[in-house]
Amino acid sequence: MLGYIVKRLISLAISLFVASVVIFVVVEIAPGDPASFMLGINAQPDTVAALRTELGLDQSKLDRYLSWVGGMLTGDFGTSYTYRTPVVQMIADRMWVSLPLALYALTLSTLIAFPAGIFAAARRGGPGDLAVTGATQLGVAIPNFWFAMMLVLIFAINLRWFSAGGFPGWDKGFWGGMKALTLPAIALALPQAAILTRVMRSSLLDILGEDFMRTARAKGLTERQALWRHGLRNALIPVLTIIGLQFAFLLAGAIIIEQVFFLPGLGRLIFQAITQRDLIVVESVVMLLVFAVIVVNFLVDLAYAAVDPRLRTRT
């Protein structure tokens, strides 16, 4: 197991290095100069040059890349061009919205998908299976931003059970913060639950046809007993993959939902930084999100090895 972990850590480090190079190059070649954008089209050239020097934009690309990477390794993500605030502080403030939102949505998605997928697989071809399959098709087809607006219309405007948007802050109380995140979490969770349900159902149906499942039933177990005792554990590998990918998506891909509900999260921060040409913020936040994705995939790989020890000897 130790050798397996070391190999995965080496792969993680290589992935992070490649990702940092790609992110830096893509952001740097994007059109538009941050200094010119900040000062406006009527700014004098010497004023623009002075601001470029102040922001460190007059350095070579290699020096800026090394400075950026070296700073991140020590916890210094630089200073925002626009707000003149440490980027790490801006990320920390918004992480307290994005991370709980992602975890909340992932929890709802998993709580819906696991029972639904098991229920459908245990009743293959029956009315219950058809109902669950139809519901998942609908869940995958509906855009989450449209679903989010319907939630606001019904539960915020008509019923007035929730606020239409905004975040009061955790200092106003835990339940107040969770209430503000409930509608966004539901909007994010239901489409993901539909995908996860389909994967769970498909994986369980594949396992039910394996020889060891037929052997378990031949020894006297009912189909449901064999499913719970032997099938569920073996069906978890593809499900864990989807859960890992979904967490990364929910953390990094909630930009539209954060815009709909006016949430001060990482997605909205990236959107604002791109429009303001705040390159250091874009690079640092995207790199942080890539790091989260890679680490989640690393943890999923470890979960694979725990569920199926045969994988430790294959790689």
PDB file of C-alpha atoms in Angstrom:
ATOM      1  CA  MET A   1       0.000   0.000   0.000  1.00  0.00           C
ATOM      2  CA  LEU A   2       2.891   2.378   0.765  1.00  0.00           C
ATOM      3  CA  GLY A   3       4.357   1.928  -2.721  1.00  0.00           C
ATOM      4  CA  TYR A   4       0.936   2.583  -4.248  1.00  0.00           C
ATOM      5  CA  ILE A   5       0.614   5.835  -2.271  1.00  0.00           C
ATOM      6  CA  VAL A   6       4.117   6.990  -3.279  1.00  0.00           C
ATOM      7  CA  LYS A   7       3.361   6.415  -6.970  1.00  0.00           C
ATOM      8  CA  ARG A   8       0.135   8.381  -6.661  1.00  0.00           C
ATOM      9  CA  LEU A   9       1.938  11.243  -4.859  1.00  0.00           C
ATOM     10  CA  ILE A  10       4.523  11.455  -7.656  1.00  0.00           C
ATOM     11  CA  SER A  11       1.719  11.547 -10.218  1.00  0.00           C
ATOM     12  CA  LEU A  12      -0.004  14.271  -8.169  1.00  0.00           C
ATOM     13  CA  ALA A  13       3.140  16.416  -8.095  1.00  0.00           C
ATOM     14  CA  ILE A  14       3.683  16.083 -11.859  1.00  0.00           C
ATOM     15  CA  SER A  15       0.033  16.958 -12.528  1.00  0.00           C
ATOM     16  CA  LEU A  16       0.277  20.078 -10.367  1.00  0.00           C
ATOM     17  CA  PHE A  17       3.433  21.238 -12.145  1.00  0.00           C
ATOM     18  CA  VAL A  18       1.914  20.770 -15.597  1.00  0.00           C
ATOM     19  CA  ALA A  19      -1.302  22.469 -14.479  1.00  0.00           C
ATOM     20  CA  SER A  20       0.601  25.492 -13.126  1.00  0.00           C
ATOM     21  CA  VAL A  21       2.426  25.944 -16.437  1.00  0.00           C
ATOM     22  CA  VAL A  22      -0.762  25.626 -18.500  1.00  0.00           C
ATOM     23  CA  ILE A  23      -2.720  28.022 -16.273  1.00  0.00           C
ATOM     24  CA  PHE A  24       0.034  30.638 -16.302  1.00  0.00           C
ATOM     25  CA  VAL A  25       0.530  30.480 -20.070  1.00  0.00           C
ATOM     26  CA  VAL A  26      -3.189  30.583 -20.900  1.00  0.00           C
ATOM     27  CA  VAL A  27      -3.885  33.524 -18.592  1.00  0.00           C
ATOM     28  CA  GLU A  28      -0.813  35.454 -19.731  1.00  0.00           C
ATOM     29  CA  ILE A  29      -1.585  35.162 -23.446  1.00  0.00           C
ATOM     30  CA  ALA A  30      -5.138  36.413 -22.949  1.00  0.00           C
ATOM     31  CA  PRO A  31      -5.611  39.832 -24.593  1.00  0.00           C
ATOM     32  CA  GLY A  32      -5.654  42.993 -22.517  1.00  0.00           C
ATOM     33  CA  ASP A  33      -3.135  44.680 -20.224  1.00  0.00           C
ATOM     34  CA  PRO A  34      -4.168  44.911 -16.519  1.00  0.00           C
ATOM     35  CA  ALA A  35      -2.450  48.278 -16.033  1.00  0.00           C
ATOM     36  CA  SER A  36      -4.125  49.826 -19.081  1.00  0.00           C
ATOM     37  CA  PHE A  37      -7.470  48.388 -17.999  1.00  0.00           C
ATOM     38  CA  MET A  38      -7.143  49.852 -14.493  1.00  0.00           C
ATOM     39  CA  LEU A  39      -6.118  53.326 -15.653  1.00  0.00           C
ATOM     40  CA  GLY A  40      -8.473  53.606 -18.611  1.00  0.00           C
ATOM     41  CA  ILE A  41      -7.979  54.403 -22.274  1.00  0.00           C
ATOM     42  CA  ASN A  42      -6.942  58.033 -21.615  1.00  0.00           C
ATOM     43  CA  ALA A  43      -4.013  57.169 -19.337  1.00  0.00           C
ATOM     44  CA  GLN A  44      -0.570  58.490 -20.224  1.00  0.00           C
ATOM     45  CA  PRO A  45       2.028  55.892 -21.329  1.00  0.00           C
ATOM     46  CA  ASP A  46       4.451  56.812 -18.523  1.00  0.00           C
ATOM     47  CA  THR A  47       1.647  56.366 -15.962  1.00  0.00           C
ATOM     48  CA  VAL A  48       0.816  52.952 -17.397  1.00  0.00           C
ATOM     49  CA  ALA A  49       4.505  52.001 -17.350  1.00  0.00           C
ATOM     50  CA  ALA A  50       4.816  53.088 -13.708  1.00  0.00           C
ATOM     51  CA  LEU A  51       1.814  50.984 -12.708  1.00  0.00           C
ATOM     52  CA  ARG A  52       3.170  47.990 -14.628  1.00  0.00           C
ATOM     53  CA  THR A  53       6.398  48.311 -12.652  1.00  0.00           C
ATOM     54  CA  GLU A  54       4.472  48.590  -9.385  1.00  0.00           C
ATOM     55  CA  LEU A  55       2.469  45.441 -10.214  1.00  0.00           C
ATOM     56  CA  GLY A  56       5.560  43.555 -11.365  1.00  0.00           C
ATOM     57  CA  LEU A  57       4.243  43.226 -14.920  1.00  0.00           C
ATOM     58  CA  ASP A  58       7.486  44.558 -16.397  1.00  0.00           C
ATOM     59  CA  GLN A  59       9.361  41.401 -15.359  1.00  0.00           C
ATOM     60  CA  SER A  60       9.950  38.528 -17.761  1.00  0.00           C
ATOM     61  CA  LYS A  61       7.329  35.779 -18.005  1.00  0.00           C
ATOM     62  CA  LEU A  62       9.723  33.233 -16.487  1.00  0.00           C
ATOM     63  CA  ASP A  63      10.518  35.460 -13.484  1.00  0.00           C
ATOM     64  CA  ARG A  64       6.832  36.084 -12.885  1.00  0.00           C
ATOM     65  CA  TYR A  65       6.030  32.370 -13.125  1.00  0.00           C
ATOM     66  CA  LEU A  66       8.773  31.411 -10.691  1.00  0.00           C
ATOM     67  CA  SER A  67       7.737  34.199  -8.313  1.00  0.00           C
ATOM     68  CA  TRP A  68       4.106  33.093  -8.490  1.00  0.00           C
ATOM     69  CA  VAL A  69       4.845  29.397  -7.909  1.00  0.00           C
ATOM     70  CA  GLY A  70       7.385  30.139  -5.183  1.00  0.00           C
ATOM     71  CA  GLY A  71       4.878  32.367  -3.416  1.00  0.00           C
ATOM     72  CA  MET A  72       2.157  29.719  -3.531  1.00  0.00           C
ATOM     73  CA  LEU A  73       4.509  27.141  -2.041  1.00  0.00           C
ATOM     74  CA  THR A  74       4.993  29.472   0.953  1.00  0.00           C
ATOM     75  CA  GLY A  75       1.320  30.455   1.199  1.00  0.00           C
ATOM     76  CA  ASP A  76       1.747  33.842  -0.488  1.00  0.00           C
ATOM     77  CA  PHE A  77      -0.591  34.069  -3.496  1.00  0.00           C
ATOM     78  CA  GLY A  78       0.316  37.670  -4.223  1.00  0.00           C
ATOM     79  CA  THR A  79      -1.764  40.848  -4.081  1.00  0.00           C
ATOM     80  CA  SER A  80      -4.837  41.601  -6.145  1.00  0.00           C
ATOM     81  CA  TYR A  81      -4.205  44.206  -8.838  1.00  0.00           C
ATOM     82  CA  THR A  82      -7.694  45.663  -8.462  1.00  0.00           C
ATOM     83  CA  TYR A  83      -8.406  45.519  -4.717  1.00  0.00           C
ATOM     84  CA  ARG A  84      -4.796  45.739  -3.436  1.00  0.00           C
ATOM     85  CA  THR A  85      -5.697  42.956  -1.024  1.00  0.00           C
ATOM     86  CA  PRO A  86      -3.773  39.711  -0.435  1.00  0.00           C
ATOM     87  CA  VAL A  87      -5.232  37.065  -2.743  1.00  0.00           C
ATOM     88  CA  VAL A  88      -5.055  34.427  -0.024  1.00  0.00           C
ATOM     89  CA  GLN A  89      -7.369  36.558   2.130  1.00  0.00           C
ATOM     90  CA  MET A  90      -9.846  36.978  -0.733  1.00  0.00           C
ATOM     91  CA  ILE A  91      -9.821  33.217  -1.335  1.00  0.00           C
ATOM     92  CA  ALA A  92     -10.244  32.443   2.361  1.00  0.00           C
ATOM     93  CA  ASP A  93     -13.233  34.781   2.671  1.00  0.00           C
ATOM     94  CA  ARG A  94     -14.997  33.156  -0.279  1.00  0.00           C
ATOM     95  CA  MET A  95     -13.968  29.600   0.541  1.00  0.00           C
ATOM     96  CA  TRP A  96     -16.235  29.812   3.591  1.00  0.00           C
ATOM     97  CA  VAL A  97     -19.125  30.046   1.127  1.00  0.00           C
ATOM     98  CA  SER A  98     -18.027  27.758  -1.713  1.00  0.00           C
ATOM     99  CA  LEU A  99     -16.759  24.845   0.382  1.00  0.00           C
ATOM    100  CA  PRO A 100     -19.865  24.506   2.608  1.00  0.00           C
ATOM    101  CA  LEU A 101     -22.047  24.902  -0.496  1.00  0.00           C
ATOM    102  CA  ALA A 102     -20.177  22.109  -2.307  1.00  0.00           C
ATOM    103  CA  LEU A 103     -20.307  19.799   0.708  1.00  0.00           C
ATOM    104  CA  TYR A 104     -23.992  20.568   1.290  1.00  0.00           C
ATOM    105  CA  ALA A 105     -24.862  19.860  -2.348  1.00  0.00           C
ATOM    106  CA  LEU A 106     -22.737  16.688  -2.439  1.00  0.00           C
ATOM    107  CA  THR A 107     -24.378  15.413   0.735  1.00  0.00           C
ATOM    108  CA  LEU A 108     -27.854  16.000  -0.684  1.00  0.00           C
ATOM    109  CA  SER A 109     -26.846  14.386  -3.983  1.00  0.00           C
ATOM    110  CA  THR A 110     -25.473  11.283  -2.261  1.00  0.00           C
ATOM    111  CA  LEU A 111     -28.424  10.932   0.115  1.00  0.00           C
ATOM    112  CA  ILE A 112     -30.792  11.007  -2.862  1.00  0.00           C
ATOM    113  CA  ALA A 113     -28.745   8.900  -5.292  1.00  0.00           C
ATOM    114  CA  PHE A 114     -27.729   5.943  -3.138  1.00  0.00           C
ATOM    115  CA  PRO A 115     -31.242   4.870  -2.052  1.00  0.00           C
ATOM    116  CA  ALA A 116     -32.694   5.663  -5.499  1.00  0.00           C
ATOM    117  CA  GLY A 117     -29.994   3.705  -7.353  1.00  0.00           C
ATOM    118  CA  ILE A 118     -30.266   0.695  -5.035  1.00  0.00           C
ATOM    119  CA  PHE A 119     -34.064   0.790  -5.215  1.00  0.00           C
ATOM    120  CA  ALA A 120     -34.016   0.849  -9.019  1.00  0.00           C
ATOM    121  CA  ALA A 121     -31.420  -1.927  -9.314  1.00  0.00           C
ATOM    122  CA  ALA A 122     -33.319  -4.182  -6.908  1.00  0.00           C
ATOM    123  CA  ARG A 123     -36.488  -3.758  -9.005  1.00  0.00           C
ATOM    124  CA  ARG A 124     -34.991  -3.964 -12.476  1.00  0.00           C
ATOM    125  CA  GLY A 125     -37.636  -3.619 -15.180  1.00  0.00           C
ATOM    126  CA  GLY A 126     -40.430  -2.938 -12.693  1.00  0.00           C
ATOM    127  CA  PRO A 127     -42.515   0.198 -12.213  1.00  0.00           C
ATOM    128  CA  GLY A 128     -40.173   1.501  -9.523  1.00  0.00           C
ATOM    129  CA  ASP A 129     -37.165   1.123 -11.806  1.00  0.00           C
ATOM    130  CA  LEU A 130     -38.945   2.868 -14.659  1.00  0.00           C
ATOM    131  CA  ALA A 131     -40.019   5.720 -12.373  1.00  0.00           C
ATOM    132  CA  VAL A 132     -36.484   6.266 -11.073  1.00  0.00           C
ATOM    133  CA  THR A 133     -35.013   6.068 -14.589  1.00  0.00           C
ATOM    134  CA  GLY A 134     -37.519   8.590 -15.899  1.00  0.00           C
ATOM    135  CA  ALA A 135     -36.820  10.942 -13.009  1.00  0.00           C
ATOM    136  CA  THR A 136     -33.064  10.757 -13.613  1.00  0.00           C
ATOM    137  CA  GLN A 137     -33.509  11.515 -17.307  1.00  0.00           C
ATOM    138  CA  LEU A 138     -35.511  14.581 -16.367  1.00  0.00           C
ATOM    139  CA  GLY A 139     -32.903  15.607 -13.795  1.00  0.00           C
ATOM    140  CA  VAL A 140     -30.073  15.366 -16.305  1.00  0.00           C
ATOM    141  CA  ALA A 141     -32.011  17.297 -18.960  1.00  0.00           C
ATOM    142  CA  ILE A 142     -33.053  20.288 -16.844  1.00  0.00           C
ATOM    143  CA  PRO A 143     -30.437  23.115 -16.766  1.00  0.00           C
ATOM    144  CA  ASN A 144     -29.480  23.871 -13.180  1.00  0.00           C
ATOM    145  CA  PHE A 145     -29.691  27.659 -13.677  1.00  0.00           C
ATOM    146  CA  TRP A 146     -33.332  27.332 -14.847  1.00  0.00           C
ATOM    147  CA  PHE A 147     -34.067  25.032 -11.919  1.00  0.00           C
ATOM    148  CA  ALA A 148     -32.410  27.566  -9.586  1.00  0.00           C
ATOM    149  CA  MET A 149     -34.651  30.367 -10.880  1.00  0.00           C
ATOM    150  CA  MET A 150     -37.738  28.155 -10.406  1.00  0.00           C
ATOM    151  CA  LEU A 151     -36.681  27.500  -6.811  1.00  0.00           C
ATOM    152  CA  VAL A 152     -36.345  31.246  -6.217  1.00  0.00           C
ATOM    153  CA  LEU A 153     -39.749  31.907  -7.815  1.00  0.00           C
ATOM    154  CA  ILE A 154     -41.544  29.228  -5.797  1.00  0.00           C
ATOM    155  CA  PHE A 155     -39.816  29.151  -2.399  1.00  0.00           C
ATOM    156  CA  ALA A 156     -38.462  32.704  -2.123  1.00  0.00           C
ATOM    157  CA  ILE A 157     -40.949  34.928  -3.948  1.00  0.00           C
ATOM    158  CA  ASN A 158     -44.252  33.019  -3.664  1.00  0.00           C
ATOM    159  CA  LEU A 159     -43.911  31.043  -0.412  1.00  0.00           C
ATOM    160  CA  ARG A 160     -41.293  33.330   1.205  1.00  0.00           C
ATOM    161  CA  TRP A 161     -39.648  30.392   2.988  1.00  0.00           C
ATOM    162  CA  PHE A 162     -36.140  31.403   1.919  1.00  0.00           C
ATOM    163  CA  SER A 163     -34.370  34.563   0.828  1.00  0.00           C
ATOM    164  CA  ALA A 164     -33.982  35.116  -2.908  1.00  0.00           C
ATOM    165  CA  GLY A 165     -30.218  35.510  -2.658  1.00  0.00           C
ATOM    166  CA  GLY A 166     -27.270  36.818  -0.714  1.00  0.00           C
ATOM    167  CA  PHE A 167     -25.348  35.340   2.185  1.00  0.00           C
ATOM    168  CA  PRO A 168     -25.608  36.766   5.733  1.00  0.00           C
ATOM    169  CA  GLY A 169     -22.277  35.356   6.904  1.00  0.00           C
ATOM    170  CA  TRP A 170     -21.538  32.643   9.428  1.00  0.00           C
ATOM    171  CA  ASP A 171     -21.215  35.230  12.187  1.00  0.00           C
ATOM    172  CA  LYS A 172     -25.011  35.632  11.985  1.00  0.00           C
ATOM    173  CA  GLY A 173     -25.465  32.016  13.039  1.00  0.00           C
ATOM    174  CA  PHE A 174     -24.940  28.537  11.611  1.00  0.00           C
ATOM    175  CA  TRP A 175     -28.574  27.899  10.714  1.00  0.00           C
ATOM    176  CA  GLY A 176     -28.929  31.271   9.063  1.00  0.00           C
ATOM    177  CA  GLY A 177     -25.980  30.467   6.819  1.00  0.00           C
ATOM    178  CA  MET A 178     -27.283  26.975   6.033  1.00  0.00           C
ATOM    179  CA  LYS A 179     -30.705  28.376   5.199  1.00  0.00           C
ATOM    180  CA  ALA A 180     -29.141  30.827   2.741  1.00  0.00           C
ATOM    181  CA  LEU A 181     -27.274  27.941   1.072  1.00  0.00           C
ATOM    182  CA  THR A 182     -30.235  25.540   0.927  1.00  0.00           C
ATOM    183  CA  LEU A 183     -31.772  26.636  -2.378  1.00  0.00           C
ATOM    184  CA  PRO A 184     -28.387  26.904  -4.141  1.00  0.00           C
ATOM    185  CA  ALA A 185     -27.402  23.472  -2.770  1.00  0.00           C
ATOM    186  CA  ILE A 186     -30.642  21.915  -4.036  1.00  0.00           C
ATOM    187  CA  ALA A 187     -30.173  23.522  -7.453  1.00  0.00           C
ATOM    188  CA  LEU A 188     -26.679  22.048  -7.645  1.00  0.00           C
ATOM    189  CA  ALA A 189     -27.508  18.689  -6.054  1.00  0.00           C
ATOM    190  CA  LEU A 190     -30.493  17.407  -8.022  1.00  0.00           C
ATOM    191  CA  PRO A 191     -28.825  17.241 -11.464  1.00  0.00           C
ATOM    192  CA  GLN A 192     -25.795  15.591  -9.854  1.00  0.00           C
ATOM    193  CA  ALA A 193     -28.052  13.183  -7.968  1.00  0.00           C
ATOM    194  CA  ALA A 194     -29.635  12.136 -11.262  1.00  0.00           C
ATOM    195  CA  ILE A 195     -26.217  11.294 -12.727  1.00  0.00           C
ATOM    196  CA  LEU A 196     -25.073   9.470  -9.593  1.00  0.00           C
ATOM    197  CA  THR A 197     -28.307   7.471  -9.421  1.00  0.00           C
ATOM    198  CA  ARG A 198     -27.832   6.221 -12.972  1.00  0.00           C
ATOM    199  CA  VAL A 199     -24.225   5.234 -12.244  1.00  0.00           C
ATOM    200  CA  MET A 200     -25.212   3.447  -9.035  1.00  0.00           C
ATOM    201  CA  ARG A 201     -28.019   1.550 -10.765  1.00  0.00           C
ATOM    202  CA  SER A 202     -25.839   0.550 -13.728  1.00  0.00           C
ATOM    203  CA  SER A 203     -22.950  -0.539 -11.510  1.00  0.00           C
ATOM    204  CA  LEU A 204     -25.198  -2.648  -9.290  1.00  0.00           C
ATOM    205  CA  LEU A 205     -26.843  -4.324 -12.281  1.00  0.00           C
ATOM    206  CA  ASP A 206     -23.409  -5.238 -13.645  1.00  0.00           C
ATOM    207  CA  ILE A 207     -22.415  -6.720 -10.285  1.00  0.00           C
ATOM    208  CA  LEU A 208     -25.644  -8.707  -9.981  1.00  0.00           C
ATOM    209  CA  GLY A 209     -24.689 -10.646 -13.112  1.00  0.00           C
ATOM    210  CA  GLU A 210     -21.270 -11.702 -11.767  1.00  0.00           C
ATOM    211  CA  ASP A 211     -20.486 -15.316 -10.852  1.00  0.00           C
ATOM    212  CA  PHE A 212     -19.904 -14.606  -7.162  1.00  0.00           C
ATOM    213  CA  MET A 213     -23.391 -13.091  -6.901  1.00  0.00           C
ATOM    214  CA  ARG A 214     -24.943 -16.179  -8.473  1.00  0.00           C
ATOM    215  CA  THR A 215     -22.934 -18.289  -6.023  1.00  0.00           C
ATOM    216  CA  ALA A 216     -24.229 -16.231  -3.098  1.00  0.00           C
ATOM    217  CA  ARG A 217     -27.811 -16.724  -4.249  1.00  0.00           C
ATOM    218  CA  ALA A 218     -27.175 -20.443  -4.771  1.00  0.00           C
ATOM    219  CA  LYS A 219     -26.098 -20.693  -1.127  1.00  0.00           C
ATOM    220  CA  GLY A 220     -29.514 -19.512  -0.036  1.00  0.00           C
ATOM    221  CA  LEU A 221     -29.332 -15.741   0.031  1.00  0.00           C
ATOM    222  CA  THR A 222     -32.181 -13.817  -1.486  1.00  0.00           C
ATOM    223  CA  GLU A 223     -31.355 -11.367  -4.248  1.00  0.00           C
ATOM    224  CA  ARG A 224     -31.685  -8.392  -1.890  1.00  0.00           C
ATOM    225  CA  GLN A 225     -29.515 -10.058   0.779  1.00  0.00           C
ATOM    226  CA  ALA A 226     -26.835 -10.793  -1.825  1.00  0.00           C
ATOM    227  CA  LEU A 227     -27.103  -7.206  -3.047  1.00  0.00           C
ATOM    228  CA  TRP A 228     -26.550  -5.697   0.405  1.00  0.00           C
ATOM    229  CA  ARG A 229     -23.894  -8.152   1.626  1.00  0.00           C
ATOM    230  CA  HIS A 230     -21.788  -8.591  -1.505  1.00  0.00           C
ATOM    231  CA  GLY A 231     -22.991  -6.389  -4.344  1.00  0.00           C
ATOM    232  CA  LEU A 232     -22.932  -2.906  -2.858  1.00  0.00           C
ATOM    233  CA  ARG A 233     -19.263  -2.882  -1.839  1.00  0.00           C
ATOM    234  CA  ASN A 234     -18.121  -4.115  -5.246  1.00  0.00           C
ATOM    235  CA  ALA A 235     -20.312  -1.565  -7.049  1.00  0.00           C
ATOM    236  CA  LEU A 236     -18.743   1.403  -5.254  1.00  0.00           C
ATOM    237  CA  ILE A 237     -15.661   1.895  -7.463  1.00  0.00           C
ATOM    238  CA  PRO A 238     -17.374   3.722 -10.375  1.00  0.00           C
ATOM    239  CA  VAL A 239     -19.621   5.504  -7.883  1.00  0.00           C
ATOM    240  CA  LEU A 240     -16.601   6.833  -5.971  1.00  0.00           C
ATOM    241  CA  THR A 241     -15.202   8.148  -9.245  1.00  0.00           C
ATOM    242  CA  ILE A 242     -18.358  10.134  -9.930  1.00  0.00           C
ATOM    243  CA  ILE A 243     -18.552  11.436  -6.353  1.00  0.00           C
ATOM    244  CA  GLY A 244     -14.968  12.700  -6.587  1.00  0.00           C
ATOM    245  CA  LEU A 245     -15.612  14.406  -9.908  1.00  0.00           C
ATOM    246  CA  GLN A 246     -18.873  15.873  -8.640  1.00  0.00           C
ATOM    247  CA  PHE A 247     -17.211  17.419  -5.593  1.00  0.00           C
ATOM    248  CA  ALA A 248     -14.607  19.047  -7.811  1.00  0.00           C
ATOM    249  CA  PHE A 249     -17.355  20.301 -10.137  1.00  0.00           C
ATOM    250  CA  LEU A 250     -19.464  21.625  -7.269  1.00  0.00           C
ATOM    251  CA  LEU A 251     -16.488  23.480  -5.804  1.00  0.00           C
ATOM    252  CA  ALA A 252     -15.222  24.932  -9.070  1.00  0.00           C
ATOM    253  CA  GLY A 253     -18.233  24.964 -11.358  1.00  0.00           C
ATOM    254  CA  ALA A 254     -20.894  26.768  -9.365  1.00  0.00           C
ATOM    255  CA  ILE A 255     -20.280  30.118 -11.093  1.00  0.00           C
ATOM    256  CA  ILE A 256     -23.768  30.382 -12.621  1.00  0.00           C
ATOM    257  CA  ILE A 257     -25.547  29.325  -9.428  1.00  0.00           C
ATOM    258  CA  GLU A 258     -23.495  31.803  -7.401  1.00  0.00           C
ATOM    259  CA  GLN A 259     -24.502  34.523  -9.860  1.00  0.00           C
ATOM    260  CA  VAL A 260     -28.196  33.572  -9.626  1.00  0.00           C
ATOM    261  CA  PHE A 261     -28.184  33.655  -5.813  1.00  0.00           C
ATOM    262  CA  PHE A 262     -25.632  36.508  -5.436  1.00  0.00           C
ATOM    263  CA  LEU A 263     -23.323  34.331  -3.353  1.00  0.00           C
ATOM    264  CA  PRO A 264     -19.796  35.664  -2.677  1.00  0.00           C
ATOM    265  CA  GLY A 265     -18.061  32.386  -3.572  1.00  0.00           C
ATOM    266  CA  LEU A 266     -14.992  31.356  -5.544  1.00  0.00           C
ATOM    267  CA  GLY A 267     -16.907  31.070  -8.814  1.00  0.00           C
ATOM    268  CA  ARG A 268     -18.094  34.648  -8.601  1.00  0.00           C
ATOM    269  CA  LEU A 269     -14.602  35.779  -7.603  1.00  0.00           C
ATOM    270  CA  ILE A 270     -13.150  34.204 -10.760  1.00  0.00           C
ATOM    271  CA  PHE A 271     -15.842  35.818 -12.902  1.00  0.00           C
ATOM    272  CA  GLN A 272     -15.154  39.264 -11.439  1.00  0.00           C
ATOM    273  CA  ALA A 273     -11.381  38.844 -11.699  1.00  0.00           C
ATOM    274  CA  ILE A 274     -11.616  37.881 -15.375  1.00  0.00           C
ATOM    275  CA  THR A 275     -13.743  40.920 -16.216  1.00  0.00           C
ATOM    276  CA  GLN A 276     -11.303  43.178 -14.338  1.00  0.00           C
ATOM    277  CA  ARG A 277      -8.159  41.567 -15.822  1.00  0.00           C
ATOM    278  CA  ASP A 278      -6.929  40.764 -12.311  1.00  0.00           C
ATOM    279  CA  LEU A 279      -4.508  38.109 -13.553  1.00  0.00           C
ATOM    280  CA  ILE A 280      -2.965  37.158 -10.227  1.00  0.00           C
ATOM    281  CA  VAL A 281      -6.387  36.405  -8.765  1.00  0.00           C
ATOM    282  CA  VAL A 282      -7.445  34.343 -11.793  1.00  0.00           C
ATOM    283  CA  GLU A 283      -4.221  32.326 -11.783  1.00  0.00           C
ATOM    284  CA  SER A 284      -4.241  31.688  -8.044  1.00  0.00           C
ATOM    285  CA  VAL A 285      -7.913  30.753  -7.718  1.00  0.00           C
ATOM    286  CA  VAL A 286      -7.847  28.469 -10.770  1.00  0.00           C
ATOM    287  CA  MET A 287      -4.661  26.814  -9.486  1.00  0.00           C
ATOM    288  CA  LEU A 288      -6.284  26.280  -6.111  1.00  0.00           C
ATOM    289  CA  LEU A 289      -9.318  24.682  -7.755  1.00  0.00           C
ATOM    290  CA  VAL A 290      -7.084  22.459  -9.894  1.00  0.00           C
ATOM    291  CA  PHE A 291      -5.237  21.455  -6.726  1.00  0.00           C
ATOM    292  CA  ALA A 292      -8.566  20.543  -5.118  1.00  0.00           C
ATOM    293  CA  VAL A 293      -9.563  18.452  -8.145  1.00  0.00           C
ATOM    294  CA  ILE A 294      -6.244  16.582  -8.208  1.00  0.00           C
ATOM    295  CA  VAL A 295      -6.273  15.959  -4.449  1.00  0.00           C
ATOM    296  CA  VAL A 296      -9.849  14.676  -4.606  1.00  0.00           C
ATOM    297  CA  ASN A 297      -8.865  12.303  -7.412  1.00  0.00           C
ATOM    298  CA  PHE A 298      -5.892  11.174  -5.309  1.00  0.00           C
ATOM    299  CA  LEU A 299      -8.202  10.416  -2.377  1.00  0.00           C
ATOM    300  CA  VAL A 300     -10.558   8.556  -4.728  1.00  0.00           C
ATOM    301  CA  ASP A 301      -7.619   6.440  -5.899  1.00  0.00           C
ATOM    302  CA  LEU A 302      -6.853   5.586  -2.265  1.00  0.00           C
ATOM    303  CA  ALA A 303     -10.500   4.711  -1.736  1.00  0.00           C
ATOM    304  CA  TYR A 304     -10.276   2.419  -4.779  1.00  0.00           C
ATOM    305  CA  ALA A 305      -7.357   0.595  -3.212  1.00  0.00           C
ATOM    306  CA  ALA A 306      -9.260   0.236   0.059  1.00  0.00           C
ATOM    307  CA  VAL A 307     -12.362  -1.132  -1.679  1.00  0.00           C
ATOM    308  CA  ASP A 308     -10.486  -3.390  -4.135  1.00  0.00           C
ATOM    309  CA  PRO A 309      -6.972  -4.412  -2.929  1.00  0.00           C
ATOM    310  CA  ARG A 310      -6.219  -5.882  -6.379  1.00  0.00           C
ATOM    311  CA  LEU A 311      -5.734  -2.337  -7.688  1.00  0.00           C
ATOM    312  CA  ARG A 312      -2.638  -1.870  -5.495  1.00  0.00           C
ATOM    313  CA  THR A 313      -0.701  -4.408  -7.562  1.00  0.00           C
ATOM    314  CA  ARG A 314      -1.870  -3.201 -10.994  1.00  0.00           C
ATOM    315  CA  THR A 315      -0.236   0.216 -10.835  1.00  0.00           C
TER     316      THR A 315
END
